[in-house]
């Protein structure tokens, strides 16, 4: 009898223990489908959509470049105030970090960059940039609008969240390493994972895309000043020609990738500008040129950077000149390789398939583009996805950083709902347990 009772209690206790495990993923199959459907329906309501679109257009009219996003930051804080969402400000000068949820120890972050580009907008429309020489040509205005949309959706479900969601409005992505400076501030020390969306004009509206593992290159910038001895072009034997030294250096740089790195690896060295001289018959004192270098591995980034320095200095010396290089390491550069955490990628992919259907969640090819979101991926599990905005009807098929860049605003509800759904289900599916 004792053995029977013992077996009975063991069976009962094992059933009791098993039940919470079965609940570890509350949003599976139809449950996740119901959640994502409701979030998307909410974001597509006319008032909700027009609010998001209005936020984006207000930001678009007054673009601000890296660490000068004062008006943008003020708008974000005003919207958070109206929603009753608490936030910390300033973070990294102009950044904002808002918090929603239960205050539980698990913390999931969603990030939107908010800076513009030093570019003159050439799109003629009602909400064209009102600031000469500045434009939101990389979609950061839309990133902010969609993250605020997610904030509204999450705030409505704040009592159901099983952790805390941090909303990261980041300054200075475009060459200023704003993500690095946000981390240095300490406001994100407690996050377990972070996700972000970036608009993608190469994919149609209604599609999202990414890939696990390495996705974007590590990237740096360089400039070199070659000092020689100027003089009259008729007496080249009396000078030390920095133009000749620069020309040989630029040609030699092309050999780094073609003759020193594995052709199966992705590496880039590009010279983007050269400045030197004012007159046809005068050899200048100095020449300045610069560009970018990229690789899909951290080892590749380090190697290419070192070889750029060696090649330019050697070519300058051969031509009896000197060279001074600047790799903008104080920014800091280079950006690390962007590596998507595989478990978080799979989680976001699963949510995306529930929201949009499997055919609308696609695999992105590797790209030698770069993103400072990679600084987050060095600290915690991180994943970045592209949100398709290509729609020929509204001419939103121009590349990022184009003065003709246009966004299909109908994609905003997808972005808001996807952000919110990934955050909500992150806690319920215990994805964090895999990190």
Short mmCIF file of C-alpha atoms in Angstrom, two decimals:
data_model
loop_
_atom_site.label_atom_id
_atom_site.label_comp_id
_atom_site.label_asym_id
_atom_site.label_seq_id
_atom_site.Cartn_x
_atom_site.Cartn_y
_atom_site.Cartn_z
CA UNK A 1 0.00 0.00 0.00
CA UNK A 2 2.82 2.41 0.87
CA UNK A 3 4.43 1.80 -2.52
CA UNK A 4 1.15 2.47 -4.28
CA UNK A 5 0.60 5.69 -2.34
CA UNK A 6 4.19 6.75 -3.00
CA UNK A 7 3.76 6.12 -6.72
CA UNK A 8 0.46 8.05 -6.67
CA UNK A 9 2.04 11.09 -5.02
CA UNK A 10 5.04 10.97 -7.34
CA UNK A 11 2.70 10.92 -10.31
CA UNK A 12 0.68 13.78 -8.88
CA UNK A 13 3.76 15.87 -8.12
CA UNK A 14 5.24 15.25 -11.56
CA UNK A 15 1.98 16.40 -13.15
CA UNK A 16 2.01 19.49 -10.92
CA UNK A 17 5.62 20.28 -11.88
CA UNK A 18 5.03 19.66 -15.58
CA UNK A 19 2.10 22.07 -15.88
CA UNK A 20 4.08 25.33 -15.44
CA UNK A 21 6.60 24.02 -17.99
CA UNK A 22 3.77 23.63 -20.45
CA UNK A 23 2.91 27.26 -19.82
CA UNK A 24 6.45 28.51 -20.38
CA UNK A 25 5.43 29.48 -23.90
CA UNK A 26 2.02 31.08 -23.55
CA UNK A 27 1.95 32.29 -27.14
CA UNK A 28 2.22 29.21 -29.34
CA UNK A 29 0.40 28.62 -32.61
CA UNK A 30 -3.11 30.03 -32.49
CA UNK A 31 -2.39 32.03 -29.32
CA UNK A 32 0.48 33.88 -30.95
CA UNK A 33 -1.60 34.32 -34.09
CA UNK A 34 -4.37 35.89 -32.03
CA UNK A 35 -1.94 38.23 -30.27
CA UNK A 36 -0.22 39.42 -33.43
CA UNK A 37 -3.53 39.83 -35.24
CA UNK A 38 -4.94 42.01 -32.46
CA UNK A 39 -1.81 44.14 -32.28
CA UNK A 40 -1.82 44.70 -36.03
CA UNK A 41 -5.53 45.51 -36.03
CA UNK A 42 -4.96 48.09 -33.31
CA UNK A 43 -2.04 49.67 -35.16
CA UNK A 44 -4.07 49.83 -38.38
CA UNK A 45 -6.96 51.71 -36.81
CA UNK A 46 -7.33 55.01 -38.62
CA UNK A 47 -6.63 57.23 -35.61
CA UNK A 48 -3.61 55.14 -34.56
CA UNK A 49 -2.13 55.08 -38.06
CA UNK A 50 -2.64 58.79 -38.64
CA UNK A 51 -0.98 59.53 -35.30
CA UNK A 52 2.11 57.49 -36.22
CA UNK A 53 2.23 59.03 -39.67
CA UNK A 54 1.91 62.51 -38.18
CA UNK A 55 4.79 61.85 -35.77
CA UNK A 56 7.01 60.71 -38.63
CA UNK A 57 6.14 63.72 -40.79
CA UNK A 58 6.81 66.20 -38.01
CA UNK A 59 10.24 64.67 -37.47
CA UNK A 60 10.88 64.56 -41.22
CA UNK A 61 10.27 68.29 -41.59
CA UNK A 62 12.92 69.15 -39.00
CA UNK A 63 15.80 66.68 -39.44
CA UNK A 64 18.71 66.83 -37.01
CA UNK A 65 22.10 65.17 -37.42
CA UNK A 66 23.99 63.13 -34.82
CA UNK A 67 23.88 64.37 -31.21
CA UNK A 68 21.91 67.45 -32.30
CA UNK A 69 18.50 65.76 -32.10
CA UNK A 70 17.09 68.21 -29.54
CA UNK A 71 13.77 68.89 -31.26
CA UNK A 72 13.32 65.21 -32.10
CA UNK A 73 14.04 64.23 -28.51
CA UNK A 74 11.58 66.84 -27.26
CA UNK A 75 8.87 65.45 -29.54
CA UNK A 76 9.54 61.89 -28.31
CA UNK A 77 9.35 62.95 -24.68
CA UNK A 78 6.11 64.85 -25.29
CA UNK A 79 4.52 61.75 -26.84
CA UNK A 80 5.73 59.54 -23.99
CA UNK A 81 4.34 62.04 -21.49
CA UNK A 82 0.97 61.98 -23.23
CA UNK A 83 0.94 58.18 -23.01
CA UNK A 84 1.96 58.22 -19.35
CA UNK A 85 5.19 56.32 -19.97
CA UNK A 86 8.21 56.98 -17.74
CA UNK A 87 11.61 57.62 -19.27
CA UNK A 88 15.18 58.67 -18.58
CA UNK A 89 16.64 61.68 -20.37
CA UNK A 90 19.18 62.76 -21.46
CA UNK A 91 21.05 59.57 -22.30
CA UNK A 92 24.14 60.10 -24.45
CA UNK A 93 23.29 63.80 -24.79
CA UNK A 94 19.97 63.65 -26.67
CA UNK A 95 18.84 60.02 -26.28
CA UNK A 96 15.76 58.82 -24.41
CA UNK A 97 15.18 55.45 -22.69
CA UNK A 98 11.58 54.70 -21.68
CA UNK A 99 10.39 51.76 -19.57
CA UNK A 100 7.13 49.81 -19.65
CA UNK A 101 6.15 46.71 -17.70
CA UNK A 102 6.12 44.88 -14.44
CA UNK A 103 9.59 45.79 -13.27
CA UNK A 104 10.55 42.13 -13.42
CA UNK A 105 14.21 41.23 -13.63
CA UNK A 106 14.00 40.21 -17.30
CA UNK A 107 14.49 43.30 -19.46
CA UNK A 108 13.99 43.38 -23.22
CA UNK A 109 14.91 46.44 -25.28
CA UNK A 110 13.61 47.85 -28.55
CA UNK A 111 15.75 50.44 -30.34
CA UNK A 112 15.07 53.22 -32.83
CA UNK A 113 17.77 55.56 -34.12
CA UNK A 114 16.67 59.15 -34.64
CA UNK A 115 19.36 61.17 -36.45
CA UNK A 116 19.23 62.50 -40.01
CA UNK A 117 21.83 62.89 -42.76
CA UNK A 118 23.67 65.99 -44.05
CA UNK A 119 21.86 65.71 -47.38
CA UNK A 120 19.64 68.05 -49.38
CA UNK A 121 16.19 66.53 -49.94
CA UNK A 122 15.10 66.55 -53.59
CA UNK A 123 11.65 65.01 -53.09
CA UNK A 124 8.94 67.61 -53.62
CA UNK A 125 6.07 66.97 -51.23
CA UNK A 126 4.10 68.69 -48.50
CA UNK A 127 6.37 67.54 -45.68
CA UNK A 128 9.74 68.07 -47.35
CA UNK A 129 12.64 68.92 -45.02
CA UNK A 130 12.52 72.53 -43.91
CA UNK A 131 16.24 72.49 -42.97
CA UNK A 132 18.60 73.10 -45.86
CA UNK A 133 21.25 70.43 -46.28
CA UNK A 134 19.63 67.96 -43.88
CA UNK A 135 17.26 65.08 -44.62
CA UNK A 136 15.89 61.89 -43.13
CA UNK A 137 17.14 59.75 -46.02
CA UNK A 138 17.71 56.58 -43.98
CA UNK A 139 14.25 56.25 -42.44
CA UNK A 140 15.13 57.07 -38.85
CA UNK A 141 12.07 59.31 -38.62
CA UNK A 142 9.94 56.25 -39.39
CA UNK A 143 11.87 54.14 -36.86
CA UNK A 144 10.94 56.62 -34.12
CA UNK A 145 7.29 56.71 -35.22
CA UNK A 146 7.01 52.91 -35.22
CA UNK A 147 8.70 52.55 -31.84
CA UNK A 148 6.32 55.12 -30.37
CA UNK A 149 3.52 53.07 -31.92
CA UNK A 150 4.91 49.99 -30.18
CA UNK A 151 5.11 51.98 -26.95
CA UNK A 152 1.40 52.72 -27.19
CA UNK A 153 0.55 49.06 -27.86
CA UNK A 154 2.78 47.85 -25.02
CA UNK A 155 1.47 50.43 -22.58
CA UNK A 156 -2.05 49.15 -23.18
CA UNK A 157 -0.81 45.67 -22.17
CA UNK A 158 1.59 46.79 -19.43
CA UNK A 159 -0.16 44.76 -16.73
CA UNK A 160 0.26 41.59 -18.80
CA UNK A 161 4.00 41.96 -19.39
CA UNK A 162 6.13 39.46 -17.46
CA UNK A 163 9.15 41.71 -17.49
CA UNK A 164 10.23 45.21 -18.46
CA UNK A 165 10.50 46.58 -21.96
CA UNK A 166 12.93 49.43 -22.52
CA UNK A 167 12.39 51.69 -25.51
CA UNK A 168 15.71 53.04 -26.71
CA UNK A 169 15.59 56.22 -28.79
CA UNK A 170 19.19 56.49 -29.89
CA UNK A 171 21.09 59.50 -31.26
CA UNK A 172 24.01 59.55 -33.66
CA UNK A 173 23.82 56.33 -35.65
CA UNK A 174 25.16 57.88 -38.85
CA UNK A 175 28.87 57.70 -38.19
CA UNK A 176 28.79 58.88 -34.56
CA UNK A 177 28.59 55.48 -32.81
CA UNK A 178 25.57 56.58 -30.80
CA UNK A 179 24.88 53.01 -29.66
CA UNK A 180 28.32 52.87 -28.05
CA UNK A 181 27.67 56.10 -26.17
CA UNK A 182 24.24 54.89 -25.01
CA UNK A 183 25.93 51.84 -23.51
CA UNK A 184 28.60 54.00 -21.88
CA UNK A 185 25.86 55.99 -20.16
CA UNK A 186 24.79 52.89 -18.21
CA UNK A 187 21.05 53.17 -18.81
CA UNK A 188 21.05 49.80 -20.55
CA UNK A 189 23.20 47.82 -18.14
CA UNK A 190 20.28 45.60 -17.11
CA UNK A 191 18.98 44.54 -20.53
CA UNK A 192 18.96 40.84 -21.46
CA UNK A 193 18.37 41.28 -25.18
CA UNK A 194 17.63 43.98 -27.76
CA UNK A 195 15.83 44.13 -31.11
CA UNK A 196 15.52 46.73 -33.83
CA UNK A 197 13.92 47.25 -37.23
CA UNK A 198 15.37 49.16 -40.16
CA UNK A 199 13.32 50.15 -43.19
CA UNK A 200 14.44 48.38 -46.35
CA UNK A 201 13.55 49.80 -49.79
CA UNK A 202 14.84 46.67 -51.53
CA UNK A 203 11.99 44.58 -50.09
CA UNK A 204 8.26 45.11 -50.79
CA UNK A 205 5.97 46.51 -48.12
CA UNK A 206 4.56 43.71 -46.01
CA UNK A 207 7.83 41.76 -45.94
CA UNK A 208 10.48 41.52 -43.23
CA UNK A 209 13.91 40.00 -43.70
CA UNK A 210 17.09 39.11 -41.83
CA UNK A 211 19.45 36.20 -41.24
CA UNK A 212 21.05 34.48 -38.23
CA UNK A 213 24.70 35.10 -37.40
CA UNK A 214 26.83 37.67 -39.20
CA UNK A 215 24.69 40.03 -41.25
CA UNK A 216 26.45 43.39 -41.62
CA UNK A 217 30.12 44.25 -41.90
CA UNK A 218 32.41 45.78 -39.35
CA UNK A 219 33.31 49.16 -40.82
CA UNK A 220 35.67 52.03 -40.28
CA UNK A 221 36.65 55.31 -41.89
CA UNK A 222 40.08 56.70 -42.59
CA UNK A 223 41.67 59.88 -43.86
CA UNK A 224 45.30 60.45 -44.80
CA UNK A 225 47.23 63.68 -45.24
CA UNK A 226 50.40 63.38 -47.28
CA UNK A 227 52.87 66.21 -46.73
CA UNK A 228 55.45 67.02 -49.37
CA UNK A 229 57.17 70.15 -50.65
CA UNK A 230 55.24 72.30 -53.08
CA UNK A 231 56.53 74.40 -55.92
CA UNK A 232 56.29 75.27 -59.58
CA UNK A 233 55.16 72.45 -61.86
CA UNK A 234 57.95 73.35 -64.29
CA UNK A 235 60.59 72.32 -61.75
CA UNK A 236 59.44 68.96 -60.31
CA UNK A 237 63.00 68.04 -59.35
CA UNK A 238 62.96 70.80 -56.73
CA UNK A 239 59.82 69.58 -54.94
CA UNK A 240 58.50 66.43 -53.23
CA UNK A 241 55.23 65.69 -54.98
CA UNK A 242 52.38 64.69 -52.58
CA UNK A 243 49.99 64.18 -55.52
CA UNK A 244 52.21 61.46 -56.96
CA UNK A 245 52.58 59.86 -53.53
CA UNK A 246 48.80 59.95 -53.00
CA UNK A 247 48.17 58.46 -56.45
CA UNK A 248 50.53 55.54 -55.81
CA UNK A 249 49.05 55.03 -52.34
CA UNK A 250 45.48 54.91 -53.65
CA UNK A 251 46.46 52.37 -56.28
CA UNK A 252 48.39 50.28 -53.76
CA UNK A 253 45.40 50.20 -51.39
CA UNK A 254 43.45 48.26 -54.03
CA UNK A 255 45.93 45.39 -53.70
CA UNK A 256 45.00 44.77 -50.04
CA UNK A 257 41.73 43.06 -50.94
CA UNK A 258 42.74 41.63 -54.32
CA UNK A 259 46.13 40.19 -53.28
CA UNK A 260 46.21 39.86 -49.50
CA UNK A 261 42.82 38.59 -48.39
CA UNK A 262 41.00 35.34 -49.15
CA UNK A 263 38.78 35.89 -52.21
CA UNK A 264 36.05 33.91 -50.43
CA UNK A 265 36.01 36.46 -47.60
CA UNK A 266 34.15 39.75 -47.88
CA UNK A 267 36.48 42.75 -47.51
CA UNK A 268 36.27 46.28 -48.88
CA UNK A 269 38.67 49.20 -49.21
CA UNK A 270 37.20 52.24 -50.94
CA UNK A 271 38.72 55.69 -51.36
CA UNK A 272 35.86 58.17 -51.49
CA UNK A 273 37.53 61.58 -51.76
CA UNK A 274 40.79 63.28 -52.65
CA UNK A 275 41.71 66.94 -52.18
CA UNK A 276 44.88 68.66 -53.28
CA UNK A 277 46.03 71.57 -55.34
CA UNK A 278 44.35 74.67 -56.72
CA UNK A 279 46.19 75.43 -59.95
CA UNK A 280 47.33 73.54 -63.04
CA UNK A 281 50.94 74.69 -62.81
CA UNK A 282 51.52 74.42 -59.05
CA UNK A 283 52.42 71.31 -57.10
CA UNK A 284 50.76 71.60 -53.65
CA UNK A 285 52.32 71.17 -50.23
CA UNK A 286 49.89 68.45 -49.23
CA UNK A 287 47.13 66.13 -50.42
CA UNK A 288 44.32 64.68 -48.35
CA UNK A 289 42.25 61.62 -49.21
CA UNK A 290 40.08 59.15 -47.35
CA UNK A 291 37.52 56.42 -47.48
CA UNK A 292 36.10 53.37 -45.78
CA UNK A 293 37.21 49.81 -45.03
CA UNK A 294 34.96 46.88 -44.19
CA UNK A 295 35.02 43.18 -43.40
CA UNK A 296 32.63 40.46 -42.29
CA UNK A 297 35.00 39.37 -39.51
CA UNK A 298 36.59 41.30 -36.67
CA UNK A 299 39.97 39.85 -37.65
CA UNK A 300 39.48 41.14 -41.17
CA UNK A 301 38.64 44.63 -39.92
CA UNK A 302 41.82 44.77 -37.82
CA UNK A 303 44.01 43.43 -40.61
CA UNK A 304 42.71 45.81 -43.28
CA UNK A 305 43.03 48.81 -40.97
CA UNK A 306 46.64 47.97 -40.17
CA UNK A 307 47.53 47.43 -43.83
CA UNK A 308 45.94 50.75 -44.88
CA UNK A 309 48.26 52.50 -42.43
CA UNK A 310 51.34 50.58 -43.57
CA UNK A 311 50.65 51.00 -47.29
CA UNK A 312 50.03 54.76 -47.14
CA UNK A 313 53.01 55.47 -44.91
CA UNK A 314 55.28 53.34 -47.10
CA UNK A 315 54.15 54.96 -50.35
CA UNK A 316 54.61 58.40 -48.84
CA UNK A 317 58.12 57.50 -47.74
CA UNK A 318 59.05 56.10 -51.16
CA UNK A 319 58.16 59.48 -52.65
CA UNK A 320 60.09 61.41 -49.98
CA UNK A 321 56.90 62.59 -48.30
CA UNK A 322 55.31 61.92 -44.91
CA UNK A 323 51.82 60.71 -44.04
CA UNK A 324 49.49 61.27 -41.10
CA UNK A 325 46.47 58.98 -40.79
CA UNK A 326 43.24 59.37 -38.84
CA UNK A 327 40.99 56.37 -38.19
CA UNK A 328 38.53 58.35 -36.03
CA UNK A 329 39.13 55.99 -33.15
CA UNK A 330 37.77 58.55 -30.68
CA UNK A 331 34.25 58.20 -32.22
CA UNK A 332 34.86 55.20 -31.74
CA UNK A 333 35.44 53.51 -35.06
CA UNK A 334 35.43 50.94 -36.53
CA UNK A 335 31.93 49.63 -35.91
CA UNK A 336 31.95 45.93 -34.98
CA UNK A 337 30.54 43.23 -37.24
CA UNK A 338 26.76 42.98 -36.73
CA UNK A 339 26.01 39.44 -35.56
CA UNK A 340 22.40 38.40 -35.03
CA UNK A 341 21.94 36.14 -32.02
CA UNK A 342 20.53 32.93 -33.47
CA UNK A 343 17.96 32.26 -30.73
CA UNK A 344 16.63 35.82 -30.80
CA UNK A 345 16.59 35.75 -34.61
CA UNK A 346 14.50 32.56 -34.52
CA UNK A 347 12.14 34.11 -31.99
CA UNK A 348 11.63 37.25 -34.11
CA UNK A 349 11.25 35.12 -37.25
CA UNK A 350 8.56 33.01 -35.58
CA UNK A 351 6.65 36.12 -34.48
CA UNK A 352 7.02 37.63 -37.94
CA UNK A 353 5.66 34.49 -39.59
CA UNK A 354 2.66 34.59 -37.26
CA UNK A 355 2.08 38.26 -38.06
CA UNK A 356 2.72 38.23 -41.82
CA UNK A 357 2.83 34.62 -43.00
CA UNK A 358 5.90 32.50 -43.71
CA UNK A 359 6.33 33.73 -47.29
CA UNK A 360 6.69 37.31 -46.05
CA UNK A 361 9.61 36.53 -43.72
CA UNK A 362 12.65 36.27 -45.96
CA UNK A 363 16.36 35.55 -45.69
CA UNK A 364 18.61 38.55 -46.28
CA UNK A 365 21.95 38.11 -48.05
CA UNK A 366 25.11 39.21 -46.27
CA UNK A 367 25.82 42.90 -46.70
CA UNK A 368 28.93 45.04 -46.34
CA UNK A 369 26.72 47.83 -45.10
CA UNK A 370 27.21 48.69 -41.42
CA UNK A 371 25.13 49.62 -38.38
CA UNK A 372 26.23 50.83 -34.95
CA UNK A 373 23.54 48.53 -33.51
CA UNK A 374 26.46 46.09 -33.62
CA UNK A 375 27.78 47.66 -30.40
CA UNK A 376 24.69 46.28 -28.64
CA UNK A 377 25.33 42.84 -30.16
CA UNK A 378 28.73 42.78 -28.43
CA UNK A 379 27.08 43.26 -25.03
CA UNK A 380 23.86 41.22 -25.18
CA UNK A 381 21.81 39.04 -27.50
CA UNK A 382 20.74 41.30 -30.36
CA UNK A 383 18.85 40.99 -33.62
CA UNK A 384 18.14 43.42 -36.42
CA UNK A 385 15.49 42.90 -39.11
CA UNK A 386 14.70 44.83 -42.25
CA UNK A 387 11.14 46.08 -42.83
CA UNK A 388 10.18 46.25 -46.49
CA UNK A 389 8.87 49.63 -47.70
CA UNK A 390 9.13 49.19 -51.48
CA UNK A 391 5.97 50.34 -53.24
CA UNK A 392 6.29 51.63 -56.80
CA UNK A 393 2.92 53.38 -56.51
CA UNK A 394 4.36 55.85 -54.00
CA UNK A 395 7.87 55.64 -55.51
CA UNK A 396 9.39 54.23 -52.32
CA UNK A 397 11.98 52.23 -54.24
CA UNK A 398 14.94 54.59 -53.97
CA UNK A 399 17.98 53.39 -52.00
CA UNK A 400 18.86 54.49 -48.48
CA UNK A 401 20.84 57.74 -48.35
CA UNK A 402 19.36 58.93 -51.63
CA UNK A 403 18.06 62.54 -51.83
CA UNK A 404 15.01 60.98 -53.53
CA UNK A 405 14.35 58.53 -50.68
CA UNK A 406 10.62 57.98 -49.98
CA UNK A 407 8.87 55.73 -47.44
CA UNK A 408 5.65 53.75 -47.84
CA UNK A 409 3.98 54.85 -44.63
CA UNK A 410 1.45 52.01 -44.89
CA UNK A 411 4.19 49.76 -43.46
CA UNK A 412 4.15 51.57 -40.10
CA UNK A 413 1.44 49.42 -38.45
CA UNK A 414 3.47 46.29 -39.28
CA UNK A 415 6.56 47.78 -37.64
CA UNK A 416 4.69 48.85 -34.51
CA UNK A 417 2.90 45.51 -34.12
CA UNK A 418 6.05 43.47 -34.77
CA UNK A 419 8.04 45.40 -32.16
CA UNK A 420 5.32 44.91 -29.57
CA UNK A 421 4.68 41.24 -30.34
CA UNK A 422 8.36 40.31 -30.18
CA UNK A 423 8.70 42.03 -26.80
CA UNK A 424 5.55 40.51 -25.28
CA UNK A 425 6.32 36.97 -26.39
CA UNK A 426 9.99 37.26 -25.47
CA UNK A 427 9.12 36.93 -21.80
CA UNK A 428 6.48 34.24 -22.30
CA UNK A 429 8.61 32.03 -24.52
CA UNK A 430 11.60 32.30 -22.16
CA UNK A 431 13.92 33.03 -25.07
CA UNK A 432 16.24 34.69 -22.59
CA UNK A 433 16.92 31.32 -21.03
CA UNK A 434 19.01 30.35 -24.03
CA UNK A 435 21.53 33.18 -23.62
#
